[in-house]
PDB file of C-alpha atoms in Angstrom:
ATOM      1  CA  MET A 189      -4.618  22.350  29.639  1.00 58.00           C
ATOM      2  CA  THR A 190      -1.317  20.892  31.244  1.00 75.00           C
ATOM      3  CA  GLU A 191       1.865  19.898  29.139  1.00 80.00           C
ATOM      4  CA  ARG A 192       2.436  16.350  29.766  1.00 83.00           C
ATOM      5  CA  ARG A 193       5.996  14.626  28.871  1.00 87.00           C
ATOM      6  CA  SER A 194       6.440  11.434  28.221  1.00 88.00           C
ATOM      7  CA  PRO A 195       9.824   9.062  29.261  1.00 89.00           C
ATOM      8  CA  PHE A 196      10.939   9.819  25.320  1.00 90.00           C
ATOM      9  CA  TYR A 197      10.519  13.590  26.334  1.00 89.00           C
ATOM     10  CA  ASP A 198      14.209  14.643  26.618  1.00 91.00           C
ATOM     11  CA  TYR A 199      15.157  12.275  23.931  1.00 90.00           C
ATOM     12  CA  HIS A 200      12.657  13.860  21.843  1.00 90.00           C
ATOM     13  CA  LEU A 201      13.516  17.661  22.577  1.00 88.00           C
ATOM     14  CA  ARG A 202      17.356  16.967  22.339  1.00 90.00           C
ATOM     15  CA  ASN A 203      17.015  14.962  18.717  1.00 89.00           C
ATOM     16  CA  ALA A 204      14.116  16.912  17.005  1.00 88.00           C
ATOM     17  CA  GLY A 205      14.359  19.952  18.617  1.00 73.00           C
ATOM     18  CA  GLN A 206      10.501  21.063  17.562  1.00 85.00           C
ATOM     19  CA  LEU A 207       7.576  19.573  19.750  1.00 88.00           C
ATOM     20  CA  VAL A 208       4.212  20.366  19.455  1.00 88.00           C
ATOM     21  CA  LYS A 209       1.015  18.978  21.763  1.00 86.00           C
ATOM     22  CA  GLY A 210      -1.030  16.180  20.468  1.00 78.00           C
ATOM     23  CA  GLY A 211      -2.432  12.900  21.943  1.00 72.00           C
ATOM     24  CA  GLY A 212      -4.550  15.206  23.813  1.00 69.00           C
ATOM     25  CA  ASP A 213      -2.305  17.044  26.416  1.00 80.00           C
ATOM     26  CA  TYR A 214       1.373  14.930  25.836  1.00 85.00           C
ATOM     27  CA  MET A 215       4.358  16.898  23.903  1.00 85.00           C
ATOM     28  CA  PHE A 216       5.435  15.081  21.008  1.00 86.00           C
ATOM     29  CA  PRO A 217       7.852  15.795  17.819  1.00 87.00           C
ATOM     30  CA  VAL A 218       7.050  16.820  14.599  1.00 84.00           C
ATOM     31  CA  ALA A 219       9.679  15.090  12.957  1.00 85.00           C
ATOM     32  CA  TYR A 220      13.229  13.728  13.559  1.00 88.00           C
ATOM     33  CA  THR A 221      14.175  14.045   9.594  1.00 88.00           C
ATOM     34  CA  SER A 222      11.049  14.321   7.088  1.00 87.00           C
ATOM     35  CA  GLY A 223       7.612  12.782   7.464  1.00 86.00           C
ATOM     36  CA  GLU A 224       8.344  11.312   3.836  1.00 93.00           C
ATOM     37  CA  ASN A 225      11.907   9.917   5.220  1.00 93.00           C
ATOM     38  CA  GLU A 226      10.560   8.534   8.401  1.00 92.00           C
ATOM     39  CA  HIS A 227       7.929   6.946   6.582  1.00 94.00           C
ATOM     40  CA  VAL A 228      10.485   5.407   3.539  1.00 96.00           C
ATOM     41  CA  ASN A 229      12.732   4.199   6.801  1.00 95.00           C
ATOM     42  CA  THR A 230       9.823   2.276   8.776  1.00 96.00           C
ATOM     43  CA  ARG A 231       8.418   0.714   5.294  1.00 97.00           C
ATOM     44  CA  THR A 232      12.046  -0.449   4.680  1.00 98.00           C
ATOM     45  CA  ASN A 233      14.044  -0.647   7.681  1.00 97.00           C
ATOM     46  CA  VAL A 234      12.564  -0.192  11.124  1.00 97.00           C
ATOM     47  CA  GLY A 235      10.965   2.724  12.898  1.00 94.00           C
ATOM     48  CA  MET A 236       9.846   3.451  16.404  1.00 92.00           C
ATOM     49  CA  GLN A 237       6.805   5.737  17.313  1.00 91.00           C
ATOM     50  CA  ASP A 238       6.363   7.310  21.046  1.00 91.00           C
ATOM     51  CA  ILE A 239       2.706   6.319  21.614  1.00 91.00           C
ATOM     52  CA  SER A 240       2.723   6.955  25.726  1.00 91.00           C
ATOM     53  CA  SER A 241      -0.346   9.293  25.283  1.00 90.00           C
ATOM     54  CA  MET A 242      -2.811   6.131  24.897  1.00 93.00           C
ATOM     55  CA  GLY A 243      -4.923   5.296  27.868  1.00 94.00           C
ATOM     56  CA  GLU A 244      -4.250   1.830  29.618  1.00 97.00           C
ATOM     57  CA  VAL A 245      -6.697   0.401  32.015  1.00 98.00           C
ATOM     58  CA  ASP A 246      -6.057  -2.883  33.994  1.00 98.00           C
ATOM     59  CA  ILE A 247      -8.841  -5.288  34.665  1.00 98.00           C
ATOM     60  CA  LYS A 248      -8.656  -7.203  37.469  1.00 98.00           C
ATOM     61  CA  GLY A 249     -10.959 -10.192  39.107  1.00 98.00           C
ATOM     62  CA  PRO A 250     -12.752 -13.452  38.819  1.00 98.00           C
ATOM     63  CA  GLY A 251     -15.329 -11.744  36.507  1.00 97.00           C
ATOM     64  CA  ALA A 252     -12.642  -9.978  34.298  1.00 97.00           C
ATOM     65  CA  GLU A 253     -12.910 -12.072  31.227  1.00 96.00           C
ATOM     66  CA  ARG A 254     -16.882 -11.659  31.588  1.00 96.00           C
ATOM     67  CA  LEU A 255     -16.553  -7.807  31.914  1.00 97.00           C
ATOM     68  CA  VAL A 256     -14.253  -7.421  28.738  1.00 97.00           C
ATOM     69  CA  ASN A 257     -16.706  -9.442  26.333  1.00 95.00           C
ATOM     70  CA  ARG A 258     -19.214  -6.969  27.929  1.00 95.00           C
ATOM     71  CA  LEU A 259     -17.451  -4.085  26.868  1.00 97.00           C
ATOM     72  CA  VAL A 260     -15.995  -4.903  23.533  1.00 97.00           C
ATOM     73  CA  VAL A 261     -17.726  -6.116  20.568  1.00 97.00           C
ATOM     74  CA  ASN A 262     -15.531  -9.203  19.862  1.00 95.00           C
ATOM     75  CA  GLU A 263     -15.311 -12.360  21.590  1.00 92.00           C
ATOM     76  CA  MET A 264     -12.180 -12.792  23.980  1.00 90.00           C
ATOM     77  CA  ALA A 265     -12.956 -16.172  25.849  1.00 87.00           C
ATOM     78  CA  ASP A 266     -11.352 -17.786  23.053  1.00 93.00           C
ATOM     79  CA  MET A 267      -7.634 -15.617  23.783  1.00 96.00           C
ATOM     80  CA  GLU A 268      -4.653 -17.692  25.305  1.00 97.00           C
ATOM     81  CA  PRO A 269      -2.416 -15.819  27.951  1.00 97.00           C
ATOM     82  CA  GLY A 270      -0.225 -13.364  25.919  1.00 96.00           C
ATOM     83  CA  GLN A 271      -2.493 -12.546  23.250  1.00 97.00           C
ATOM     84  CA  VAL A 272      -3.502  -9.666  22.028  1.00 97.00           C
ATOM     85  CA  ARG A 273      -7.091  -8.597  19.905  1.00 98.00           C
ATOM     86  CA  TYR A 274      -7.403  -5.320  18.070  1.00 98.00           C
ATOM     87  CA  THR A 275     -11.440  -4.390  18.946  1.00 98.00           C
ATOM     88  CA  SER A 276     -13.886  -1.652  19.210  1.00 98.00           C
ATOM     89  CA  MET A 277     -16.182  -0.690  22.318  1.00 98.00           C
ATOM     90  CA  CYS A 278     -19.849   0.259  21.999  1.00 97.00           C
ATOM     91  CA  ASN A 279     -22.449   2.249  23.779  1.00 94.00           C
ATOM     92  CA  GLU A 280     -25.642   0.948  24.816  1.00 92.00           C
ATOM     93  CA  ALA A 281     -27.201   2.437  21.358  1.00 95.00           C
ATOM     94  CA  GLY A 282     -24.831   1.145  19.217  1.00 93.00           C
ATOM     95  CA  GLY A 283     -22.390   4.036  18.648  1.00 96.00           C
ATOM     96  CA  ILE A 284     -18.465   3.560  18.964  1.00 97.00           C
ATOM     97  CA  VAL A 285     -17.043   4.365  22.297  1.00 97.00           C
ATOM     98  CA  ASP A 286     -13.134   3.909  21.100  1.00 97.00           C
ATOM     99  CA  ASP A 287     -11.380   1.288  19.214  1.00 97.00           C
ATOM    100  CA  CYS A 288      -9.089  -0.631  21.598  1.00 97.00           C
ATOM    101  CA  THR A 289      -6.428  -3.216  22.090  1.00 97.00           C
ATOM    102  CA  VAL A 290      -6.950  -5.576  24.263  1.00 98.00           C
ATOM    103  CA  TYR A 291      -4.015  -7.740  26.152  1.00 98.00           C
ATOM    104  CA  LYS A 292      -4.924 -11.180  28.151  1.00 98.00           C
ATOM    105  CA  PHE A 293      -2.272 -11.891  31.171  1.00 98.00           C
ATOM    106  CA  ASN A 294      -4.662 -14.805  32.389  1.00 97.00           C
ATOM    107  CA  ASP A 295      -8.804 -15.359  32.853  1.00 95.00           C
ATOM    108  CA  GLU A 296      -8.385 -12.880  35.597  1.00 97.00           C
ATOM    109  CA  HIS A 297      -6.267 -10.269  34.380  1.00 98.00           C
ATOM    110  CA  PHE A 298      -6.589  -7.823  31.043  1.00 98.00           C
ATOM    111  CA  MET A 299      -5.713  -4.747  29.884  1.00 98.00           C
ATOM    112  CA  ILE A 300      -7.242  -2.449  27.110  1.00 98.00           C
ATOM    113  CA  VAL A 301      -5.174   0.405  25.534  1.00 97.00           C
ATOM    114  CA  THR A 302      -7.581   3.108  24.398  1.00 96.00           C
ATOM    115  CA  SER A 303      -6.963   5.856  22.257  1.00 93.00           C
ATOM    116  CA  SER A 304      -5.166   8.881  23.171  1.00 89.00           C
ATOM    117  CA  GLY A 305      -7.623  11.551  23.136  1.00 86.00           C
ATOM    118  CA  PRO A 306     -10.854  10.356  24.423  1.00 90.00           C
ATOM    119  CA  ARG A 307      -8.519   7.825  27.091  1.00 91.00           C
ATOM    120  CA  LYS A 308      -9.885   9.566  30.098  1.00 93.00           C
ATOM    121  CA  HIS A 309     -13.444   9.570  29.204  1.00 95.00           C
ATOM    122  CA  VAL A 310     -12.793   5.641  27.975  1.00 97.00           C
ATOM    123  CA  ALA A 311     -11.450   4.476  31.627  1.00 97.00           C
ATOM    124  CA  GLN A 312     -14.394   6.382  32.969  1.00 97.00           C
ATOM    125  CA  TRP A 313     -16.704   4.769  31.046  1.00 97.00           C
ATOM    126  CA  ILE A 314     -14.807   1.472  31.874  1.00 97.00           C
ATOM    127  CA  GLY A 315     -15.239   1.778  35.421  1.00 96.00           C
ATOM    128  CA  GLU A 316     -19.184   2.884  35.031  1.00 95.00           C
ATOM    129  CA  HIS A 317     -19.621  -0.747  33.634  1.00 96.00           C
ATOM    130  CA  THR A 318     -17.495  -2.596  36.275  1.00 95.00           C
ATOM    131  CA  TYR A 319     -20.446  -2.440  38.846  1.00 92.00           C
ATOM    132  CA  GLY A 320     -21.309  -6.025  39.894  1.00 90.00           C
ATOM    133  CA  ALA A 321     -18.853  -7.974  37.711  1.00 91.00           C
ATOM    134  CA  SER A 322     -16.843  -9.209  39.868  1.00 96.00           C
ATOM    135  CA  ALA A 323     -13.899  -6.858  38.374  1.00 97.00           C
ATOM    136  CA  TYR A 324     -12.579  -3.793  38.708  1.00 97.00           C
ATOM    137  CA  SER A 325     -10.615  -1.758  36.619  1.00 97.00           C
ATOM    138  CA  THR A 326      -7.487   0.583  37.119  1.00 97.00           C
ATOM    139  CA  ASP A 327      -6.490   3.735  34.881  1.00 97.00           C
ATOM    140  CA  ILE A 328      -2.852   3.120  34.857  1.00 96.00           C
ATOM    141  CA  SER A 329      -2.324   5.303  31.930  1.00 92.00           C
ATOM    142  CA  ALA A 330       0.291   7.578  33.661  1.00 89.00           C
ATOM    143  CA  ALA A 331       2.242   4.874  34.907  1.00 91.00           C
ATOM    144  CA  VAL A 332       2.735   3.322  31.504  1.00 91.00           C
ATOM    145  CA  ALA A 333       5.481   4.304  28.869  1.00 90.00           C
ATOM    146  CA  LEU A 334       4.487   2.535  25.189  1.00 91.00           C
ATOM    147  CA  ALA A 335       6.725   2.747  21.787  1.00 91.00           C
ATOM    148  CA  VAL A 336       5.688   0.966  19.514  1.00 92.00           C
ATOM    149  CA  VAL A 337       8.457  -0.744  17.026  1.00 95.00           C
ATOM    150  CA  GLN A 338       7.597  -1.306  13.270  1.00 96.00           C
ATOM    151  CA  GLY A 339       8.881  -2.057   9.748  1.00 97.00           C
ATOM    152  CA  PRO A 340      10.192  -5.188   8.213  1.00 98.00           C
ATOM    153  CA  ARG A 341      13.455  -5.330  10.402  1.00 97.00           C
ATOM    154  CA  ALA A 342      11.714  -4.464  13.813  1.00 96.00           C
ATOM    155  CA  ARG A 343      12.270  -8.464  15.070  1.00 94.00           C
ATOM    156  CA  ASP A 344      16.070  -7.965  14.132  1.00 94.00           C
ATOM    157  CA  PHE A 345      16.600  -4.757  16.400  1.00 93.00           C
ATOM    158  CA  LEU A 346      13.924  -5.979  19.040  1.00 93.00           C
ATOM    159  CA  ASN A 347      16.742  -9.046  19.289  1.00 93.00           C
ATOM    160  CA  THR A 348      19.197  -6.520  20.080  1.00 93.00           C
ATOM    161  CA  VAL A 349      17.427  -5.147  22.944  1.00 89.00           C
ATOM    162  CA  VAL A 350      15.398  -8.545  24.165  1.00 87.00           C
ATOM    163  CA  ALA A 351      16.490 -11.765  23.632  1.00 82.00           C
ATOM    164  CA  GLY A 352      14.117 -14.637  21.838  1.00 75.00           C
ATOM    165  CA  VAL A 353      12.074 -11.915  20.166  1.00 69.00           C
TER     166      VAL A 353
END
C-alpha cells in the first residue's frame, strides 16, 4: 500500500519523530510526548489530532436531503444549515456499513465524513445508492484535511485563530 501524507506530515515528522502507518495508508505520529501526557493535556487544556485520513463524500443536488435520509439511520430533514449530526449507515440486511458524521450546508448540499479504514468502500457504497436520487456524490477525501481540536480550552484556542468561535 502506498504511503499517504496529510498536510501536517512535515510538522509531525519534525516534532514527533517516529511515524507509523495508520488510518488506512496515512503516516501519523506515535506520540509527541507520551500518550498519558497528551491525554491529560487534552482533558485539562486543549489538544489537536490530525484525522485527515477520514473519508469525505460530498452530496449535492435537489434530491440530496432525500438521498442522505436513505443512507443513514437518523432523520436529517430536521437539520438546519450549519448543523452536524453523528449517525451510522446500514446495509439492506441491517448490518453497519460505517459510523459517520453528516454536515448540512443547505437542503441540496451535504457532506458525509466516514471512518478512515473503510473510506474507499463507503464512498463506493454511497455512490451505488445515488442512482435515481436526483443527487450525485463525489469522494473529496484527497482534497480535505481534518484536524480535531478538543478540550476545555478548545474554544479559547480557536478564538486565537478564527474570530467569533
